[in-house]
Structures are given as C-alpha cells and as structure tokens.
Coordinates of C-alpha atoms in Angstrom, one line a residue:
M1 CA 43.4 94.2 -14.4
S2 CA 40.1 93.2 -16.0
E3 CA 37.1 95.5 -15.9
W4 CA 35.0 95.2 -12.7
K5 CA 31.2 95.3 -13.2
E6 CA 28.4 96.2 -10.8
I7 CA 26.1 93.4 -9.8
K8 CA 23.3 92.7 -7.3
L9 CA 23.9 90.0 -4.7
G10 CA 20.8 88.3 -5.9
D11 CA 22.4 87.9 -9.3
L12 CA 25.3 85.9 -7.9
G13 CA 23.1 82.8 -7.4
T14 CA 20.0 81.6 -5.6
V15 CA 19.3 83.4 -2.3
V16 CA 17.7 81.2 0.3
T17 CA 16.3 82.4 3.7
G18 CA 16.3 79.6 6.2
K19 CA 13.5 78.3 8.3
T20 CA 13.0 76.7 11.7
P21 CA 11.0 73.5 11.9
S22 CA 7.5 73.9 13.4
K23 CA 7.0 73.1 17.1
N24 CA 4.3 70.8 15.9
N25 CA 6.9 68.5 14.3
P26 CA 9.4 67.5 17.1
E27 CA 10.4 64.5 15.0
D28 CA 12.1 67.0 12.6
W29 CA 15.0 67.2 15.0
G30 CA 17.7 64.5 14.9
N31 CA 21.3 64.0 13.9
D32 CA 21.3 63.9 10.1
T33 CA 21.6 67.4 8.7
L34 CA 23.3 70.5 10.0
F35 CA 20.9 73.2 11.3
I36 CA 22.9 76.4 11.5
T37 CA 22.0 79.5 13.5
P38 CA 24.0 82.6 14.4
S39 CA 24.9 80.9 17.7
D40 CA 27.0 78.4 15.8
Y41 CA 29.2 81.0 14.2
R42 CA 31.4 81.3 17.3
N43 CA 32.7 77.8 16.4
Y44 CA 33.5 78.6 12.8
R45 CA 36.3 80.3 10.9
K46 CA 35.8 80.1 7.1
W47 CA 34.0 76.8 7.1
A48 CA 30.9 75.5 8.9
D49 CA 31.2 71.7 9.4
D50 CA 29.1 71.1 12.5
S51 CA 26.2 72.7 14.4
I52 CA 24.8 72.7 17.9
R53 CA 21.5 71.2 16.7
K54 CA 20.7 69.0 13.7
L55 CA 17.7 67.9 11.8
S56 CA 16.4 64.4 11.2
A57 CA 16.1 63.0 7.7
D58 CA 12.3 63.7 8.0
G59 CA 13.1 67.3 9.0
A60 CA 15.4 67.8 6.1
E61 CA 12.9 66.3 3.7
R62 CA 10.2 68.6 5.0
L63 CA 12.5 71.6 4.4
F64 CA 13.9 70.2 1.1
N65 CA 13.7 73.6 -0.6
K66 CA 15.9 75.2 2.2
V67 CA 18.8 72.7 1.8
L68 CA 22.1 74.4 1.0
P69 CA 24.6 72.3 -1.0
V70 CA 28.3 72.3 -0.1
G71 CA 30.0 75.6 -0.9
S72 CA 27.1 77.9 -0.3
I73 CA 27.7 81.3 1.4
L74 CA 25.8 81.7 4.7
V75 CA 25.3 85.3 6.0
T76 CA 23.8 86.3 9.4
C77 CA 21.3 89.1 8.8
I78 CA 19.8 90.0 12.1
G79 CA 20.9 91.4 15.5
S80 CA 24.4 91.9 16.9
D81 CA 25.7 89.0 14.8
M82 CA 24.8 90.8 11.6
G83 CA 27.2 90.3 8.7
K84 CA 29.1 87.1 9.8
V85 CA 29.9 84.9 6.8
V86 CA 30.8 81.2 6.5
M87 CA 30.8 78.5 3.8
N88 CA 29.3 75.1 4.5
R89 CA 31.4 71.9 4.2
E90 CA 28.4 69.7 4.1
D91 CA 24.7 70.1 3.2
A92 CA 22.9 72.3 5.7
I93 CA 19.7 74.1 6.5
T94 CA 19.7 77.4 8.5
N95 CA 17.2 79.3 10.5
Q96 CA 15.4 82.4 9.3
Q97 CA 18.1 84.7 10.7
I98 CA 20.5 83.7 7.9
N99 CA 20.3 84.5 4.2
S100 CA 22.4 82.2 2.0
I101 CA 23.7 82.4 -1.6
I102 CA 24.0 79.2 -3.6
P103 CA 26.5 80.5 -6.1
N104 CA 25.9 80.4 -9.8
T105 CA 29.4 79.2 -10.8
D106 CA 28.9 80.6 -14.3
V107 CA 28.8 84.1 -12.7
V108 CA 31.0 83.9 -9.6
N109 CA 33.7 81.7 -8.1
S110 CA 32.4 80.3 -4.8
D111 CA 35.4 81.3 -2.7
F112 CA 35.4 84.7 -4.3
A113 CA 31.8 85.1 -3.3
Y114 CA 32.7 84.3 0.3
Y115 CA 35.4 86.9 0.5
L116 CA 33.1 89.4 -1.3
L117 CA 30.5 89.0 1.4
V118 CA 33.2 89.2 4.1
D119 CA 34.3 92.5 2.6
L120 CA 30.7 93.8 2.7
Y121 CA 30.4 93.4 6.5
E122 CA 30.0 97.2 7.1
T123 CA 27.6 97.6 4.2
L124 CA 25.4 94.8 5.7
R125 CA 25.4 96.4 9.1
I126 CA 24.4 99.8 7.6
Y127 CA 21.5 98.2 5.7
G128 CA 20.5 96.4 8.9
G129 CA 20.5 99.4 11.1
D130 CA 18.1 101.4 9.0
G131 CA 15.8 102.7 11.7
T132 CA 14.8 99.4 13.2
A133 CA 15.2 98.5 16.9
V134 CA 16.7 95.2 16.0
P135 CA 19.1 95.3 13.0
I136 CA 17.8 93.1 10.2
V137 CA 18.3 92.7 6.4
N138 CA 15.5 90.8 4.9
K139 CA 15.8 88.7 1.7
G140 CA 14.5 91.4 -0.6
D141 CA 17.0 94.0 0.7
F142 CA 19.8 91.5 0.7
E143 CA 19.3 90.6 -2.9
K144 CA 19.4 94.3 -3.9
I145 CA 22.8 95.1 -2.3
D146 CA 25.3 96.3 -4.9
A147 CA 28.7 94.7 -5.3
L148 CA 31.6 94.8 -7.8
I149 CA 33.1 91.7 -9.3
P150 CA 35.9 91.2 -11.9
E151 CA 36.1 88.6 -14.6
K152 CA 36.2 84.9 -13.6
D153 CA 39.9 84.5 -14.0
E154 CA 40.7 87.4 -11.7
Q155 CA 38.0 86.2 -9.3
R156 CA 39.9 82.8 -9.1
A157 CA 43.2 84.5 -8.7
I158 CA 42.0 86.7 -5.8
A159 CA 40.2 83.8 -4.1
S160 CA 43.3 81.6 -4.5
V161 CA 45.5 84.1 -2.6
L162 CA 43.0 84.6 0.2
S163 CA 42.1 80.9 0.4
S164 CA 45.8 80.0 0.6
L165 CA 46.2 82.1 3.7
D166 CA 43.0 80.7 5.2
D167 CA 44.2 77.2 4.5
K168 CA 47.4 77.8 6.3
I169 CA 45.6 79.3 9.2
D170 CA 43.2 76.3 9.3
L171 CA 46.1 73.9 9.2
L172 CA 47.8 75.6 12.2
H173 CA 44.5 75.5 14.1
R174 CA 44.2 71.8 13.4
Q175 CA 47.8 71.2 14.5
N176 CA 47.0 73.0 17.8
Q177 CA 43.9 70.8 18.3
T178 CA 46.1 67.7 17.8
L179 CA 48.7 69.1 20.2
E180 CA 46.0 69.7 22.8
Q181 CA 44.8 66.1 22.5
M182 CA 48.4 64.9 22.9
A183 CA 48.8 67.0 26.1
E184 CA 45.5 65.6 27.4
T185 CA 46.6 62.0 26.7
L186 CA 49.9 62.6 28.4
F187 CA 48.2 64.2 31.4
R188 CA 45.8 61.3 31.7
Q189 CA 48.7 58.8 31.5
W190 CA 50.6 60.5 34.3
F191 CA 47.9 61.4 36.7
V192 CA 44.9 59.1 36.0
E193 CA 46.0 55.8 34.5
E194 CA 49.3 55.7 36.4
A195 CA 48.2 57.6 39.5
D196 CA 50.1 56.8 42.7
E197 CA 47.6 55.5 45.3
G198 CA 49.8 57.0 48.0
W199 CA 49.2 60.5 46.9
E200 CA 47.3 62.4 49.6
E201 CA 44.4 64.7 48.9
A202 CA 45.0 68.5 48.5
T203 CA 43.1 71.3 46.8
I204 CA 43.8 73.8 44.0
A205 CA 44.4 76.4 46.7
D206 CA 47.4 74.3 47.9
Y207 CA 49.0 74.8 44.5
A208 CA 47.9 78.3 43.4
E209 CA 46.7 81.6 44.7
H210 CA 43.5 83.4 43.7
T211 CA 44.9 86.7 42.3
K212 CA 42.5 89.6 42.1
I213 CA 44.6 92.7 41.5
S214 CA 42.1 95.3 40.2
I215 CA 42.9 97.6 37.3
K216 CA 40.9 100.6 36.1
P217 CA 41.8 101.1 32.4
S218 CA 39.6 104.2 32.0
A219 CA 42.1 106.0 34.4
N220 CA 44.6 105.7 31.5
P221 CA 42.4 106.5 28.5
L222 CA 45.1 106.6 25.9
S223 CA 47.0 103.5 27.0
I224 CA 46.5 100.3 25.0
Y225 CA 45.5 97.2 27.0
A226 CA 45.7 93.6 26.0
H227 CA 42.2 92.5 27.1
Y228 CA 41.8 88.8 27.8
S229 CA 38.0 88.8 27.4
I230 CA 35.3 86.2 26.9
P231 CA 34.9 87.3 23.2
G232 CA 38.7 87.1 22.9
F233 CA 38.8 83.5 24.2
D234 CA 36.0 82.6 21.7
N235 CA 37.9 84.3 18.9
D236 CA 40.8 81.7 18.8
K237 CA 42.1 82.7 22.3
E238 CA 43.3 86.1 21.2
P239 CA 43.4 89.1 23.6
I240 CA 41.7 92.2 22.2
H241 CA 43.8 95.3 22.1
E242 CA 41.8 98.3 23.3
L243 CA 42.3 101.9 24.5
G244 CA 41.7 102.4 28.2
Q245 CA 38.9 104.9 27.4
E246 CA 37.0 102.1 25.6
I247 CA 37.0 99.8 28.7
R248 CA 34.5 101.0 31.2
S249 CA 34.6 98.6 34.0
N250 CA 37.5 97.4 36.2
K251 CA 39.5 94.3 35.3
Y252 CA 42.0 91.9 36.8
Q253 CA 45.7 92.1 36.1
V254 CA 47.0 89.1 34.1
F255 CA 50.4 87.6 34.8
K256 CA 52.6 85.2 32.9
Y257 CA 52.3 81.5 33.7
T258 CA 48.8 81.7 35.0
I259 CA 45.4 80.1 34.2
L260 CA 42.2 82.0 33.5
F261 CA 39.1 80.0 34.5
S262 CA 35.8 81.5 33.4
K263 CA 33.1 81.5 36.1
L264 CA 30.4 82.5 33.5
N265 CA 28.1 79.7 32.3
P266 CA 30.8 77.1 32.7
H267 CA 28.2 74.4 32.3
K268 CA 27.5 75.7 28.7
D269 CA 30.9 76.9 27.5
K270 CA 34.3 75.5 28.6
R271 CA 36.8 78.4 28.9
V272 CA 40.1 77.5 30.5
W273 CA 42.9 79.8 29.2
L274 CA 46.5 78.8 29.6
I275 CA 48.8 81.8 29.8
L276 CA 52.5 81.1 29.2
G277 CA 55.5 83.4 29.3
E278 CA 54.6 85.9 26.5
V279 CA 52.2 88.3 28.1
P280 CA 51.7 91.7 26.4
E281 CA 52.2 95.0 28.4
N282 CA 49.1 96.1 30.3
A283 CA 47.5 92.6 30.2
I284 CA 44.1 92.5 31.9
C285 CA 41.2 90.1 31.9
S286 CA 37.5 90.2 32.4
T287 CA 36.4 89.7 36.0
E288 CA 34.4 86.8 34.6
F289 CA 37.8 85.0 34.6
Q290 CA 39.3 83.9 37.8
V291 CA 43.1 84.2 37.8
V292 CA 44.8 81.0 39.0
K293 CA 48.5 81.8 39.7
P294 CA 50.6 78.8 40.7
Y295 CA 53.1 79.3 43.5
N296 CA 55.6 77.3 41.5
D297 CA 55.8 77.7 37.7
N298 CA 56.4 74.0 37.3
H299 CA 53.0 73.3 38.7
L300 CA 51.3 75.3 35.9
Y301 CA 50.9 72.4 33.4
F302 CA 49.6 70.0 36.1
L303 CA 47.0 72.6 37.2
Y304 CA 45.9 73.3 33.6
G305 CA 45.5 69.6 32.9
W306 CA 43.7 69.0 36.2
L307 CA 41.3 71.9 35.8
S308 CA 40.6 71.2 32.1
N309 CA 40.2 67.5 32.5
S310 CA 36.6 66.7 31.3
D311 CA 35.5 64.9 34.5
N312 CA 37.0 67.5 36.8
Y313 CA 35.7 70.4 34.8
R314 CA 32.2 68.9 34.8
E315 CA 32.2 68.5 38.6
I316 CA 33.4 72.1 39.1
S317 CA 30.9 73.6 36.7
S318 CA 28.0 71.7 38.3
G319 CA 28.0 74.3 41.0
V320 CA 26.5 77.0 38.9
G321 CA 23.8 79.3 40.2
G322 CA 22.1 82.6 39.6
T323 CA 18.7 84.2 38.9
S324 CA 19.3 84.6 35.2
G325 CA 19.1 81.6 33.0
S326 CA 21.5 83.1 30.4
H327 CA 24.1 84.3 32.9
Q328 CA 24.9 81.7 35.5
R329 CA 28.1 81.6 37.4
I330 CA 30.1 79.5 39.8
S331 CA 31.7 80.8 43.0
P332 CA 35.5 81.1 42.9
N333 CA 35.5 78.7 45.9
E334 CA 34.3 76.0 43.6
I335 CA 37.6 76.3 41.7
F336 CA 40.0 76.8 44.6
T337 CA 38.6 74.3 47.0
F338 CA 38.3 71.6 44.3
S339 CA 40.3 68.5 45.3
A340 CA 43.6 67.5 43.6
P341 CA 46.2 64.9 44.5
R342 CA 49.3 66.1 46.4
V343 CA 52.1 65.3 44.0
S344 CA 55.8 65.8 44.8
D345 CA 57.6 68.8 43.2
E346 CA 60.0 66.3 41.5
V347 CA 57.1 64.5 39.7
L348 CA 55.5 67.8 38.7
E349 CA 58.8 69.1 37.3
D350 CA 59.3 66.0 35.3
Y351 CA 55.8 66.2 33.9
A352 CA 56.3 69.9 33.1
N353 CA 59.5 69.1 31.2
S354 CA 57.7 66.4 29.2
V355 CA 54.6 68.4 28.2
K356 CA 56.2 71.9 27.9
P357 CA 57.4 71.4 24.3
I358 CA 53.8 70.7 23.2
F359 CA 52.5 73.9 24.6
L360 CA 55.5 75.9 23.3
K361 CA 54.7 74.5 19.8
Q362 CA 51.1 75.6 20.3
Q363 CA 52.3 79.1 21.2
I364 CA 54.6 79.3 18.0
N365 CA 51.6 78.2 15.9
Q366 CA 49.4 80.8 17.5
T367 CA 52.0 83.5 16.7
Q368 CA 51.9 82.3 13.0
I369 CA 48.1 82.4 13.0
R370 CA 48.2 85.9 14.3
T371 CA 50.6 87.0 11.5
L372 CA 48.7 85.2 8.7
T373 CA 45.4 86.6 9.9
A374 CA 46.7 90.1 9.9
L375 CA 48.1 89.7 6.4
R376 CA 44.8 88.3 5.1
D377 CA 42.8 91.0 6.8
T378 CA 45.1 93.6 5.2
L379 CA 45.0 92.1 1.7
L380 CA 41.3 91.3 1.6
P381 CA 39.8 94.9 1.2
K382 CA 42.6 95.9 -1.1
L383 CA 42.1 93.0 -3.4
M384 CA 38.3 93.3 -3.3
S385 CA 38.4 96.9 -4.3
G386 CA 41.0 96.5 -7.0
E387 CA 43.5 98.7 -5.1
V388 CA 46.0 95.8 -5.2
Q389 CA 46.2 93.2 -8.0
V390 CA 47.4 89.7 -7.5
V391 CA 50.5 90.5 -9.6
D392 CA 51.5 93.1 -7.0
I393 CA 51.7 90.6 -4.2
P394 CA 55.1 89.1 -3.3
V395 CA 55.7 85.6 -4.4
H396 CA 56.1 84.2 -0.9
V397 CA 52.6 85.3 -0.1
L398 CA 51.2 83.8 -3.3
K399 CA 52.9 80.5 -2.7
K400 CA 50.0 78.1 -2.2
S401 CA 49.8 74.6 -1.0
K402 CA 48.6 72.3 -3.7
E403 CA 46.3 70.5 -1.2
A404 CA 42.9 69.9 -2.8
R405 CA 39.5 70.6 -1.3
P406 CA 38.5 67.8 1.1
E407 CA 35.4 67.0 -1.1
F408 CA 37.6 66.4 -4.1
K409 CA 40.1 64.2 -2.3
E410 CA 37.2 62.2 -0.9
A411 CA 35.8 61.8 -4.4
I412 CA 39.1 60.4 -5.7
L413 CA 39.1 57.8 -2.8
I414 CA 35.5 56.8 -3.5
A415 CA 36.1 56.4 -7.2
A416 CA 39.2 54.3 -6.5
I417 CA 37.4 52.0 -4.1
V418 CA 34.5 51.5 -6.5
R419 CA 36.9 50.7 -9.4
T420 CA 38.7 48.2 -7.3
L421 CA 35.7 46.4 -6.0
F422 CA 33.6 46.4 -9.1
T423 CA 33.3 43.3 -11.3
P424 CA 30.7 42.6 -14.0
K425 CA 29.4 39.8 -11.9
I426 CA 28.8 42.1 -8.9
G427 CA 27.3 44.7 -11.1
S428 CA 27.7 47.7 -8.7
V429 CA 29.3 48.9 -5.5
S430 CA 27.0 50.1 -2.7
R431 CA 27.4 53.3 -0.8
Q432 CA 27.7 51.5 2.4
W433 CA 30.4 49.2 1.1
Y434 CA 32.7 52.0 -0.2
Q435 CA 32.0 54.1 2.9
K436 CA 33.3 51.5 5.3
I437 CA 36.5 50.8 3.3
A438 CA 37.1 54.5 2.9
Y439 CA 36.9 54.9 6.7
L440 CA 39.3 52.0 7.3
H441 CA 41.8 53.2 4.8
K442 CA 41.8 56.8 6.1
R443 CA 42.2 55.4 9.6
K444 CA 45.4 53.5 8.6
L445 CA 46.7 56.4 6.6
K446 CA 46.3 58.8 9.5
E447 CA 47.9 56.3 11.9
Q448 CA 51.0 56.3 9.7
S449 CA 51.2 60.0 9.4
E450 CA 53.8 61.8 11.5
Q451 CA 51.9 65.0 11.3
Q452 CA 48.5 63.9 12.7
S453 CA 47.1 62.0 15.6
V454 CA 44.6 59.2 15.0
F455 CA 42.5 61.0 17.6
E456 CA 41.7 63.6 14.9
L457 CA 39.5 60.9 13.4
T458 CA 37.1 61.3 16.3
T459 CA 36.8 65.1 15.7
E460 CA 37.0 65.5 11.9
Y461 CA 35.1 62.3 11.0
S462 CA 31.4 62.2 12.0
K463 CA 30.1 59.1 13.7
K464 CA 27.9 58.7 10.7
A465 CA 31.1 57.9 8.7
A466 CA 31.3 54.7 10.7
G467 CA 27.5 54.4 10.9
P468 CA 24.3 55.4 9.1
Y469 CA 24.2 57.4 5.9
K470 CA 22.0 60.4 5.1
K471 CA 20.0 59.0 2.2
K472 CA 18.2 62.3 1.6
M473 CA 21.6 63.9 0.8
R474 CA 22.8 61.4 -1.8
Y475 CA 24.8 62.7 -4.8
Q476 CA 26.0 65.8 -2.9
G477 CA 29.6 66.6 -2.1
P478 CA 32.1 63.9 -3.1
E479 CA 29.5 61.7 -4.8
G480 CA 28.4 64.7 -6.9
I481 CA 32.0 65.3 -7.9
C482 CA 32.4 61.7 -9.0
L483 CA 29.3 61.9 -11.1
K484 CA 30.0 65.3 -12.6
N485 CA 33.5 64.4 -13.5
R486 CA 32.3 61.1 -14.9
Y487 CA 34.5 59.0 -12.6
L488 CA 31.4 57.0 -11.6
V489 CA 27.8 56.5 -12.8
A490 CA 24.9 55.9 -10.5
V491 CA 23.3 52.4 -11.0
N492 CA 20.5 53.2 -8.6
D493 CA 19.9 55.4 -5.5
Y494 CA 22.6 53.6 -3.5
A495 CA 25.1 52.0 -5.8
F496 CA 27.7 53.0 -8.4
M497 CA 30.0 51.6 -11.1
P498 CA 33.0 53.0 -12.9
S499 CA 32.4 55.5 -15.7
E500 CA 34.2 56.6 -18.9
D501 CA 36.7 59.0 -17.2
I502 CA 37.6 56.8 -14.2
H503 CA 41.2 56.7 -15.4
K504 CA 41.6 60.4 -14.6
I505 CA 41.7 59.7 -10.9
D506 CA 45.2 58.2 -11.5
N507 CA 46.5 61.7 -11.8
Y508 CA 45.6 62.4 -8.1
F509 CA 45.2 59.2 -6.2
D510 CA 48.8 58.4 -5.0
K511 CA 49.3 62.1 -4.0
Y512 CA 46.3 62.1 -1.7
W513 CA 45.8 58.5 -0.6
N514 CA 49.0 56.5 -0.8
K515 CA 48.5 54.0 -3.6
E516 CA 50.8 51.4 -2.2
L517 CA 49.0 51.4 1.2
F518 CA 45.7 51.2 -0.5
E519 CA 46.6 48.3 -2.8
N520 CA 48.9 46.2 -0.5
W521 CA 47.2 46.8 2.9
T522 CA 43.6 48.2 2.7
M523 CA 42.4 46.0 -0.2
K524 CA 44.4 43.0 0.9
N525 CA 42.7 43.1 4.3
F526 CA 39.2 44.3 3.5
R527 CA 38.3 43.6 -0.2
F528 CA 36.6 40.3 0.5
V529 CA 35.2 41.1 4.0
P530 CA 31.3 41.2 4.0
V531 CA 29.8 44.6 4.2
K532 CA 28.1 44.1 7.6
K533 CA 31.4 42.9 9.1
L534 CA 33.1 46.0 7.7
G535 CA 30.4 48.1 9.4
V536 CA 31.3 46.4 12.7
Y537 CA 35.0 47.0 12.1
A538 CA 34.4 50.7 11.4
T539 CA 32.1 51.3 14.4
V540 CA 34.2 49.3 16.8
D541 CA 37.4 51.0 15.7
Y542 CA 35.9 54.5 16.1
S543 CA 34.6 53.5 19.5
L544 CA 38.0 52.2 20.6
L545 CA 39.6 55.5 19.6
E546 CA 37.0 57.3 21.8
L547 CA 37.6 55.0 24.7
K548 CA 41.3 55.4 24.4
K549 CA 40.9 59.1 24.3
E550 CA 38.8 59.0 27.5
G551 CA 41.3 56.6 29.2
K552 CA 38.8 53.7 29.4
E553 CA 39.5 50.0 29.0
L554 CA 39.2 48.8 25.4
S555 CA 36.7 46.1 26.1
A556 CA 33.6 44.7 24.3
F557 CA 31.5 45.8 27.3
N558 CA 32.7 49.4 27.0
V559 CA 32.3 49.4 23.2
L560 CA 28.6 48.3 23.6
D561 CA 28.1 50.9 26.3
N562 CA 29.6 53.6 23.9
I563 CA 27.2 52.4 21.2
S564 CA 24.2 52.5 23.5
E565 CA 24.9 56.0 24.6
S566 CA 25.2 57.4 21.1
K567 CA 22.2 58.8 19.3
D568 CA 23.7 57.9 16.0
W569 CA 24.6 54.4 17.0
K570 CA 22.2 53.1 19.6
H571 CA 20.0 51.3 17.0
K572 CA 23.0 49.1 16.3
K573 CA 23.0 47.3 19.6
D574 CA 19.9 45.4 18.4
L575 CA 21.5 44.2 15.2
P576 CA 22.7 40.6 15.2
E577 CA 26.2 41.5 13.8
F578 CA 26.8 43.7 16.9
S579 CA 26.6 40.9 19.4
A580 CA 29.1 40.9 22.2
Q581 CA 30.9 37.9 20.6
N582 CA 31.3 39.7 17.3
I583 CA 32.5 42.8 18.9
E584 CA 35.0 40.9 21.0
Q585 CA 36.3 39.2 17.8
A586 CA 36.4 42.6 16.0
I587 CA 38.6 44.0 18.8
I588 CA 41.0 41.1 18.4
D589 CA 41.1 41.6 14.6
L590 CA 41.5 45.4 14.8
K591 CA 44.4 45.2 17.3
N592 CA 46.2 43.1 14.7
L593 CA 45.6 45.8 12.1
Y594 CA 45.9 49.1 14.0
T595 CA 47.7 50.6 16.9
Y596 CA 45.7 51.6 20.0

C-alpha cells in the first residue's frame, strides 16, 4: 500500500460555489444548461444528467465563471440535504447551496474524488451543524476540510473497484426502466389501442379494496419493520428497515400483491408502488400511501397499469387540495371511485400471464441492486481508510466491465464520422452535420440491440441531440476528448477535421459502434444527405418514437403538434424544411429505414 497523505479539499482542484440568476434577468432561464439544486438530488445516483430547471444560453454566458465541466464533484452544503454528492455528466451550473470541486487530475482521480466526498458525509454534517440554526458549510470552511489520499495509482485502483459496482447498479436500473417501458407499451396495446368497445364502465373499487389496517410500531420497540415510506420510494423503491421505537406514528399494514398509491402531492411527484410476492416480515407503509388490494391477484397488473397510465394518473391527481402549498393531498375516494373498464377475468388473467415475466425480471434486478449496493457501501469506507486494499478484494468483485465512459464512446463516434465525411474539397465537417448522423446511427444500433428498447432514446438522449446545439458549451465533453487526444482539430468554432492521431480510434470503434453497420448502413444511407434534411430526419424520428410511446398515430399532423409543444423544438415549425410535405416524406423515408 502506498503512503497516504493529508490534503485540504481546496487542494484537490478548483472549488466553485454556485449562484442563482437574478430575478431581474428572467431571460436567463431556458433549456440549454443544467441548473442543479439540492432538490434535484433525489433523481440522481452517482451521476447528474438532468435537472428540474435549466438555464438559457444567455444565462450560462452571464454565469460563465460558475460553469462546471463534465466530471466535477457537486456537494450539497446546506440544510437537511447536507453532504449529498454527485458527478455531472454534462456541463452544469448550480445554485449557491452547492459547493463543487473541478478536480485537478494531476492531484486526484475524478472518480476517487467523488468517493472521497461520499465517505466524508458525516464530517460535512458535523462541520455544517456547528452552532447554526440551519446547517451550512461555506466555501471557506469547505476548502479547509482535511482528507487523506493515496498515490494516483492506488486512487485509480480504488475508484475502479467502486465504479465497477456503481456501473453494474446503473445498468440494472436502466434495464428496469426499459422493462417498465415495455410493460407500459403492452398495457396500452391491450387496454387502449385494442380496447373492446363493449366493455362496460366500472371503478377501481370494483376490482380492489381500500385496506387500512393500522399498525403501531412503537408498541414493539425492538421489532424491525420494513417501512415502505415516501423517502423509501424516492430511494430506488427500497423499504427502510427501522426499529419500532424509531417510528413514532401509526402506519398501514402492507400485503403482498398490492399497490401503494401516494396521496401526497401527486400533482408534483408520481409515486405508484407495485408490491409483488416478496414482502418482508412486519411490512408497513406511510399513511400517505393508500393500500390498493385487488380481490383477485390476476387483476394486480391491470390495476397497476391503469393507475400509473399517464392520462389516468393526471386525472386522479388533479383533485388535490389543502391549505399548505407544499403538502397537498388527494382524497382516497379520488382513487377508488376512478373509472375503469369492466374487463373479463379471462382477459385479465391472459394479460397478467403476458406481463408478469417483465415485472418478475424487474424484481430479480432489484434484488441484485440491493446486494451490489450493500457490497459497495461496505467496501467504500474500508477502501477509503486503507483498512482494506484492492489486493485483498476477491477477484469476482474486482471483475469490471470494460465498458468505456459515455463521453469517450461518443468521442470515438464523432471522430469516425468526421473522418468519413471529410474531404479536402469540403475542408471541414460541421458540428450539426456530425450530430445528426451520430443520432441516426445510434438509433439504428439501439434498434438492433436485444438488450435495449429504442424507447430509451427518448430518455437518455436529450431533444437537443435531434435539435439545437449549445454553442456556449463547445469543446466540452466528447469534443474536448477528440481535441485532447488529437483525433480531431477544430477548424473554427463549429467545424472539425481529422488530426494526426485519428487512426487511434480504430482500436475502439468496432467494439462500441459496430463498424459494419456504420459503413454499410449509416454511411450508405446518410453520407450524401443534405444537413438540413438530416435535421428533419433526426427530429421526426425522435418525435415518432415519442408518439409511439404515447400510443398516438404516427402522422405528419401529430409530429408538427409535437414540435410545436416542445420548448426546444417550437422554433422549427417556422423553418421551410419542416413543412408538412417534407415531414410527410420524412416519415415515409424513415419507415423504410427503421422499425416503429
């Protein structure tokens, strides 16, 4: 083991405290740059790749000295959320409640720095609670916090072990998201697209009872309860195990094969929790959840699909009320009197048999997530203290997927596209040109993958990938990797050409991007298509995926409607290339290229 040395957090890199745009500049808000606040952290695990609010290009320009490049470490430093840590997957700005470190990679490995801050959670909370009514760690105090770090090689080894576990956890979560989308699509097909007009109207109460068996955990102070709470739902749908003496108020008993529907702020946060057959002993839930217990177990999956359907959920949650703006609720009657079709037991049993394997696979993945999370949380403090060395960890734990970081993979694709399109006569390849072809290639690659649904494209790929580009953030992320590794050279602010080390991408390209597909399908179909037409193809394809996901007709009218309703896209409806005729032709062309 190398010698560990003491260092101040401020010496790990540049510390940046965020800032909120002035109320005098409403134009600073938009859809270009992530604006991260502690409220966003409930949606993150290790990585921050979206935010509730975003800044415009003007807003990011005004706060240029607060921009955090990819791979920065963002730490909440105020209030009850003190000490939460994430890394950003794209450039971001935070509010003043977050201190961030832009790592100096000559001093510290970025992933190691992330885990170091995670391990300092209790230290941060102690600093923050030093006699103040609201816990807070200001920038000065944050920079002075002591930490221990080993040599760079050991940092990389430690980060590799922990990142491997986090990567596996993230993959399982993404698989579960895809499975959820598959179940939603199947439900819509059975009960929306192919609904029987002869089905009579019923209500949720015709299918399920409202179970309210009250449990008083404090009456059994030393018993351990599996508490299905609001925080538990927000924390990857994991019940929290607590002693009875720690739970002060009464709860509801939770049964297997039930649905928990939150009545708290449903218009803000969608919380519908499907409970299958594996329910821990002493399972209870918050009284903010309403327990929906089907009379027939085969009705469970239909009820879950019906209650979580976006249109139905929106209608149910529209009945919120209450005197507090932050705590509004719906009456349980809104749930149980909500209309539903009266479907025969035979149809519901057939549907249950068709969708059950999807949810069982989700359950298996969730068990794996639980195991891997516990292993990571056990190893982290031992590795960060030097109590355990990487050489002490069993080989099966160290075994790491060779999957590269998304930014590096994207850089390889960008470089390959630029190399293929570039000719001395053209002189350079524009950012817009390579972006559209990258999208269209990824779209086909994902369609051919047996492991992923093309619907993932509408969750992992921002609309901006098929639309406008953030000019302010050029040369960051994948572009920065291309330039740093000398795969490409920037001709000007928006165009590139191959550089001296472009040949090095050949070591990676086929592994990540399917060379045969790229050469014989993507380039064959799109190499000589004008850039504006590629933009129409990318936007229309993405829109068709969204329409398909929502069960809407794949028509030019609906595509235009989708474009008009999008903040990122609405400007396109006025562009001549987005005429109804061109969109209609694009739909015809795309249906010959992709499956919808």
